[in-house]
Short mmCIF file of C-alpha atoms in Angstrom, two decimals:
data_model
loop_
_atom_site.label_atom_id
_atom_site.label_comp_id
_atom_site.label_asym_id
_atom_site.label_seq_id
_atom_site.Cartn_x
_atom_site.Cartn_y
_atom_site.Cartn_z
CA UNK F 103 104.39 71.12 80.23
CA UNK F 104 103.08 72.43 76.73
CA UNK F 105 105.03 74.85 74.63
CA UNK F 106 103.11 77.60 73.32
CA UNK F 107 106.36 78.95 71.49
CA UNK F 108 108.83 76.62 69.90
CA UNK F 109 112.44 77.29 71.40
CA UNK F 110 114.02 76.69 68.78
CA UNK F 111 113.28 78.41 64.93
CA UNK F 112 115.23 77.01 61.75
CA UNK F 113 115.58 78.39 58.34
CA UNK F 114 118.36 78.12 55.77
CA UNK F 115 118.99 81.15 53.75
CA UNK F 116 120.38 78.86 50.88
CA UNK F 117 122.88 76.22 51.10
CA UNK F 118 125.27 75.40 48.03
CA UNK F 119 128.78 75.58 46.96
CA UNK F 120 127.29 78.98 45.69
CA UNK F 121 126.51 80.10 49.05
CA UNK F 122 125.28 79.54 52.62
CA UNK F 123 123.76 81.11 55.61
CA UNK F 124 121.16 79.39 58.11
CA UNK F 125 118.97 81.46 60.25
CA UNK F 126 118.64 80.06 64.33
CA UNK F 127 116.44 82.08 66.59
CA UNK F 128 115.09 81.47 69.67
CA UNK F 129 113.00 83.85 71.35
CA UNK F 130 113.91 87.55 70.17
CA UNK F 131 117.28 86.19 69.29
CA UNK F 132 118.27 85.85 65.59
CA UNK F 133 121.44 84.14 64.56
CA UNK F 134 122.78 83.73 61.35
CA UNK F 135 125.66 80.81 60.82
CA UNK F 136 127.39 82.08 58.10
CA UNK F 137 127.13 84.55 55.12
CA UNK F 138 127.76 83.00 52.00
CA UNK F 139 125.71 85.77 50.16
CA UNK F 140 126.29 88.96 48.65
CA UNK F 141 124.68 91.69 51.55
CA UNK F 142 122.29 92.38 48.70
CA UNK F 143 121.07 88.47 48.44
CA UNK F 144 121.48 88.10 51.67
CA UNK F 145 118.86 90.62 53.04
CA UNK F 146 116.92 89.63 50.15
CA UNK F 147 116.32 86.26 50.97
CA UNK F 148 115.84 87.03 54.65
CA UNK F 149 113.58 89.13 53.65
CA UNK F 150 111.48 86.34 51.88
CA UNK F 151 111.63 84.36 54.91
CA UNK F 152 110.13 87.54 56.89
CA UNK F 153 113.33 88.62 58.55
CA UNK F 154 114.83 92.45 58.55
CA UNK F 155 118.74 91.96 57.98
CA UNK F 156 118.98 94.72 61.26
CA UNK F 157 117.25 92.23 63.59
CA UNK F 158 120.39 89.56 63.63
CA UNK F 159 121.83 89.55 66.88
CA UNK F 160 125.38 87.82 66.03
CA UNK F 161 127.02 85.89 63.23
CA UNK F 162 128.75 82.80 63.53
CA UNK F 163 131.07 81.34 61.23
CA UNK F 164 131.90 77.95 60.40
CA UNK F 165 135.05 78.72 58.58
CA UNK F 166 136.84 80.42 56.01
CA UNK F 167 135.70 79.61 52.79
CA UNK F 168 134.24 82.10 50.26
CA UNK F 169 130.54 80.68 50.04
CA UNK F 170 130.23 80.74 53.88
CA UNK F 171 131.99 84.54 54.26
CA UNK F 172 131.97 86.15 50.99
CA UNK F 173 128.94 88.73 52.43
CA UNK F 174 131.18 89.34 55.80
CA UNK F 175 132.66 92.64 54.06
CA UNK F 176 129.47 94.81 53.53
CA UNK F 177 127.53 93.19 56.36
CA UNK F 178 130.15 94.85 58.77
CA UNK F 179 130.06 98.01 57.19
CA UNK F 180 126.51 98.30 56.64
CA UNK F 181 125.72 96.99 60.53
CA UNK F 182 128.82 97.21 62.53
CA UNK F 183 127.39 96.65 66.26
CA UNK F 184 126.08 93.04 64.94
CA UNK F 185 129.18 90.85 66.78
CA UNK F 186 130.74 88.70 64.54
CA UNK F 187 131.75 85.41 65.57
CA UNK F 188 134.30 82.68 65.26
CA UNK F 189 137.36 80.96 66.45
CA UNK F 190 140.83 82.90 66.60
CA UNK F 191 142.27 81.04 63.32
CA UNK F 192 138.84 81.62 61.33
CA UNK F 193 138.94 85.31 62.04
CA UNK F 194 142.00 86.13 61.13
CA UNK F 195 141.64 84.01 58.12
CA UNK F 196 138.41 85.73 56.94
CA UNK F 197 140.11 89.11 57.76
CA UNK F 198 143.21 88.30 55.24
CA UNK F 199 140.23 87.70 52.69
CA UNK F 200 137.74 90.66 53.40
CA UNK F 201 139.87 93.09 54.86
CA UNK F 202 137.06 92.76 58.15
CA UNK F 203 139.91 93.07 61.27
CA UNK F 204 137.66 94.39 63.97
CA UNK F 205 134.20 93.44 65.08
CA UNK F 206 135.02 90.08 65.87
CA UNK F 207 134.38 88.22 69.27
CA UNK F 208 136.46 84.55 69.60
CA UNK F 209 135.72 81.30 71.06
CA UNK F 210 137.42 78.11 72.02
CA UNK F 211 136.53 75.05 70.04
CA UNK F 212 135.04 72.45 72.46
CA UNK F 213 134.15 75.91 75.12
CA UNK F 214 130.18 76.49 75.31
CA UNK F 215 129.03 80.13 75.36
CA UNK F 216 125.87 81.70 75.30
CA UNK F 217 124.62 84.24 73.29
CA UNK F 218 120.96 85.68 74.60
CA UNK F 219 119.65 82.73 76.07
CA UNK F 220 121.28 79.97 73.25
CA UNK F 221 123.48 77.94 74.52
CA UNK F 222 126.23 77.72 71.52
CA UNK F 223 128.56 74.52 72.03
CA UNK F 224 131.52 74.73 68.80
CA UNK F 225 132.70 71.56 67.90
CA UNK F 226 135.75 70.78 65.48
CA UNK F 227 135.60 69.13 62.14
CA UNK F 228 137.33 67.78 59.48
CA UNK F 229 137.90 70.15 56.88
CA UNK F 230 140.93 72.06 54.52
CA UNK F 231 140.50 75.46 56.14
CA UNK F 232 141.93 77.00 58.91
CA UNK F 233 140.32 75.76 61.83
CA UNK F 234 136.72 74.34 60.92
CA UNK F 235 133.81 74.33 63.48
CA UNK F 236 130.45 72.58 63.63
CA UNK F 237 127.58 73.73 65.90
CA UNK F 238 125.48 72.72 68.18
CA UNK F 239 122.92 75.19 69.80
CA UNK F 240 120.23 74.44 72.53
CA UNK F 241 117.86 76.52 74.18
CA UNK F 242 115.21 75.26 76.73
CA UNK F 243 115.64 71.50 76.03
CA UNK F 244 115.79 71.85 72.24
CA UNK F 245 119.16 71.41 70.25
CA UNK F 246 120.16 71.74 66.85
CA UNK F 247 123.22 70.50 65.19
CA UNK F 248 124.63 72.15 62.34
CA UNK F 249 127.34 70.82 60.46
CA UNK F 250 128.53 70.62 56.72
CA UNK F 251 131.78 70.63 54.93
CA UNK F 252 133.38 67.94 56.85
CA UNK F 253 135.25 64.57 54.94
CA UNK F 254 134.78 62.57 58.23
CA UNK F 255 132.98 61.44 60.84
CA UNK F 256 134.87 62.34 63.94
CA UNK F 257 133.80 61.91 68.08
CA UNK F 258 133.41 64.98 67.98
CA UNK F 259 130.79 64.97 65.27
CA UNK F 260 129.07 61.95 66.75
CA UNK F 261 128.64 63.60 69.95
CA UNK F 262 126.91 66.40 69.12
CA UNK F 263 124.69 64.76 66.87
CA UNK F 264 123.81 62.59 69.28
CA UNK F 265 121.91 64.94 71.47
CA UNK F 266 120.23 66.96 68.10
CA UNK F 267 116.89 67.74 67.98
CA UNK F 268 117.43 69.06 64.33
CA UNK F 269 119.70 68.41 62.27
CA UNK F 270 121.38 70.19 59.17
CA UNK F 271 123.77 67.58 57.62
CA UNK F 272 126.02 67.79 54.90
CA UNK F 273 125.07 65.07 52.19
CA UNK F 274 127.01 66.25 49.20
CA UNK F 275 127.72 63.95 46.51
CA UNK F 276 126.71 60.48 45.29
CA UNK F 277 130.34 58.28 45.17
CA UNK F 278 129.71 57.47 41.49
CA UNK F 279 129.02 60.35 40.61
CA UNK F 280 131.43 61.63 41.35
CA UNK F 281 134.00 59.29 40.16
CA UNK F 282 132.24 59.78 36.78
CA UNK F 283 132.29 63.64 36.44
CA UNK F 284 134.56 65.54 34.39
CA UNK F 285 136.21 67.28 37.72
CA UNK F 286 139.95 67.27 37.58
CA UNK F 287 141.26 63.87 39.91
CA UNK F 288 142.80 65.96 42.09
CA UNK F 289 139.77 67.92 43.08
CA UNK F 290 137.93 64.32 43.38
CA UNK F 291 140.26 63.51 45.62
CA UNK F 292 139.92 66.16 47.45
CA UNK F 293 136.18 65.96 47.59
CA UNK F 294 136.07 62.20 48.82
CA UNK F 295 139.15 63.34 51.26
CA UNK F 296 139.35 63.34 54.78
CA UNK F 297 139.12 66.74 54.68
CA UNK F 298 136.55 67.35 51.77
CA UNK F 299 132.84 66.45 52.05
CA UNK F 300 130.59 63.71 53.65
CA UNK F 301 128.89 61.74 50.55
CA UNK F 302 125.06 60.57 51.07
CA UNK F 303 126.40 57.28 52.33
CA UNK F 304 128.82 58.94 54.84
CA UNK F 305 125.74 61.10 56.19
CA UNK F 306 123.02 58.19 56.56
CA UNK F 307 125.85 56.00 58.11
CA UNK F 308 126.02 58.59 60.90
CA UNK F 309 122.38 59.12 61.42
CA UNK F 310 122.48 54.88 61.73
CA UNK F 311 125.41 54.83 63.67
CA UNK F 312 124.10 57.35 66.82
CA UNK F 313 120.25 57.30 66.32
CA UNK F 314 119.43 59.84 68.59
CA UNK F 315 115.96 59.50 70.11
CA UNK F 316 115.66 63.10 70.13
CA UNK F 317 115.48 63.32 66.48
CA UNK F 318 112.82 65.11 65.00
CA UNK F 319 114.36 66.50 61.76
CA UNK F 320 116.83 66.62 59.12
CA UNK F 321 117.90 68.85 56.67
CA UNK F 322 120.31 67.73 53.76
CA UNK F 323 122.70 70.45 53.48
CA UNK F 324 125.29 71.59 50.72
CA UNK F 325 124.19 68.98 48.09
CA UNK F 326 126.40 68.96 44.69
CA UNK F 327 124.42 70.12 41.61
CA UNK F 328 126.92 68.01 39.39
CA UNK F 329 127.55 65.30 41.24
CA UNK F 330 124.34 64.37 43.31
CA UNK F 331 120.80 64.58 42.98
CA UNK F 332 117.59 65.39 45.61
CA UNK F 333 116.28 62.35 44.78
CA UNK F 334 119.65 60.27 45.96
CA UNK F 335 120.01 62.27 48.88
CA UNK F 336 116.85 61.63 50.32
CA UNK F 337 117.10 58.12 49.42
CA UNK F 338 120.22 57.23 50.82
CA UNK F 339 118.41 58.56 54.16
CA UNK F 340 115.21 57.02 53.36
CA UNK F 341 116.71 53.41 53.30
CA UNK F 342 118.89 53.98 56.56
CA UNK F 343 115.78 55.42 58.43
CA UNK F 344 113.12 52.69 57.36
CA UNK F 345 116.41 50.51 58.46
CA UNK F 346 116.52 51.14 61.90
CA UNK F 347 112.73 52.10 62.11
CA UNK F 348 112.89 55.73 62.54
CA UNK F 349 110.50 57.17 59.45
CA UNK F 350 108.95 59.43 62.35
CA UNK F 351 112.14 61.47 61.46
CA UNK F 352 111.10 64.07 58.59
CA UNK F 353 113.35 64.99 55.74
CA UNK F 354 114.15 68.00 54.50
CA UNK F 355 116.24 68.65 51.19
CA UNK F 356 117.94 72.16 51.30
CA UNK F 357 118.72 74.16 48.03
CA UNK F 358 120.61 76.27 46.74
CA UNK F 359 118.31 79.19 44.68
CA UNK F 360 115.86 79.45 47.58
CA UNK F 361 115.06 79.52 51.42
CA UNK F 362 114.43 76.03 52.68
CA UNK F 363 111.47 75.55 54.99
CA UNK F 364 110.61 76.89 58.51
CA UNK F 365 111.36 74.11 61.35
CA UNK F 366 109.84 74.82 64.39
CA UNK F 367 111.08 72.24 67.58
#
């Protein structure tokens, strides 16, 4: 059967240790994962990609770190019927920052829900903040997996990548580096942690590791202006996807100044 509409629409609104928000819509159903952005820069940049700020549906949240909720505070007040939504540790921990305490609806990590025909499946990950969730979100035989800020690999991880359509990875630093930045050690080591951030290596491993024939996309996410490059990042995949003969796979790299593409699947 032919598709005359994809089911399954994704943009990032910027992605960054300066900020990020990813746009999912299927249908007449906008979501946004995250707001990383001032409210201003936020409907700014949606606006760029051809989206009014009032047509979001719900808000997800990954967790509770500034440059995925800093924008939660005016969004609420500016649109307060647009649900906001997260697990029960990651609200109240974005509530202690932002002063948000109502508006929220809660899931269970591991509990799919739907929210206007998209399937929503959160999945936990490996992360210093309160209770850190991937995503992965299907509608009509399409799925796309969204997960960044993580230090490992888990099951959990694996699993939903494996059935991804699309992809947003984190790929956030090259190992050296890293190693040979001025960053305090102690941040290092909490970069390269188990609960810090995937490097390049760490990312292409996984996309070697499950190889899911569903595949159609990926998009590098939350890449380190100081310690990683573009260029590395899509290397690192490059190699890995020449290596087990997927180059059908196209690569996107996501920034941090600017919209990424439009992925249609």
């Amino acid at each position: 059967m032919i598709r005359e509409v994809p089911d399954l629409r994704v943009r990032a609104i910027g992605s960054g240790s300066g900020g990020n928000s990813i746009a999912v819509r299927s249908g007449g159903t906008l979501l946004l994962v995250d707001l990383g952005f001032s409210f201003r820069e936020q409907k700014t940049r949606l606006a760029e990609c051809g989206i009014d700020i009032s047509e979001v549906s719900a808000v997800l949240f990954t967790h509770d770190h500034s440059d995925h909720c800093k924008g939660v505070g005016t969004f609420h007040r500016r649109l307060p019927d647009i649900p906001l939504i997260a697990n029960g540790d990651t609200a109240d921990a974005i509530a202690m920052q932002t002063g948000v305490n109502d508006g929220w609806t809660l899931f269970e990590n591991g509990e799919p829900f739907e929210i206007e025909g998209i399937q929503v499946t959160p999945f936990s990950i490996s992360h210093d903040a309160a209770d850190p969730v991937g995503y992965l979100f299907e509608a009509d035989g399409s799925s796309l997996f969204v997960g960044t800020d993580m230090g490992i690999v888990t099951a959990n991880v694996r699993m939903a990548f494996s059935r991804a359509t699309c992809a947003v990875l984190e790929s956030n630093h090259d190992p050296i580096l890293l190693e040979q930045s001025h960053r305090p050690v102690s941040l290092k080591q909490r970069i390269r942690g188990r609960t810090g951030h995937l490097s390049n290596e760490d990312a292409a491993t996984l996309v070697k590791d499950t190889n899911p024939l569903s595949l159609k996309a990926i998009l590098l996410g939350h890449i380190s202006s100081e310690c990683n490059s573009p260029s590395l990042a899509r290397r690192a995949f490059t190699d890995v996807l020449e290596e087990i003969g997927r180059t059908d796979i196209e690569l996107s790299v996501l920034e941090q100044d600017r919209p990424g593409d439009l992925f249609e699947f």
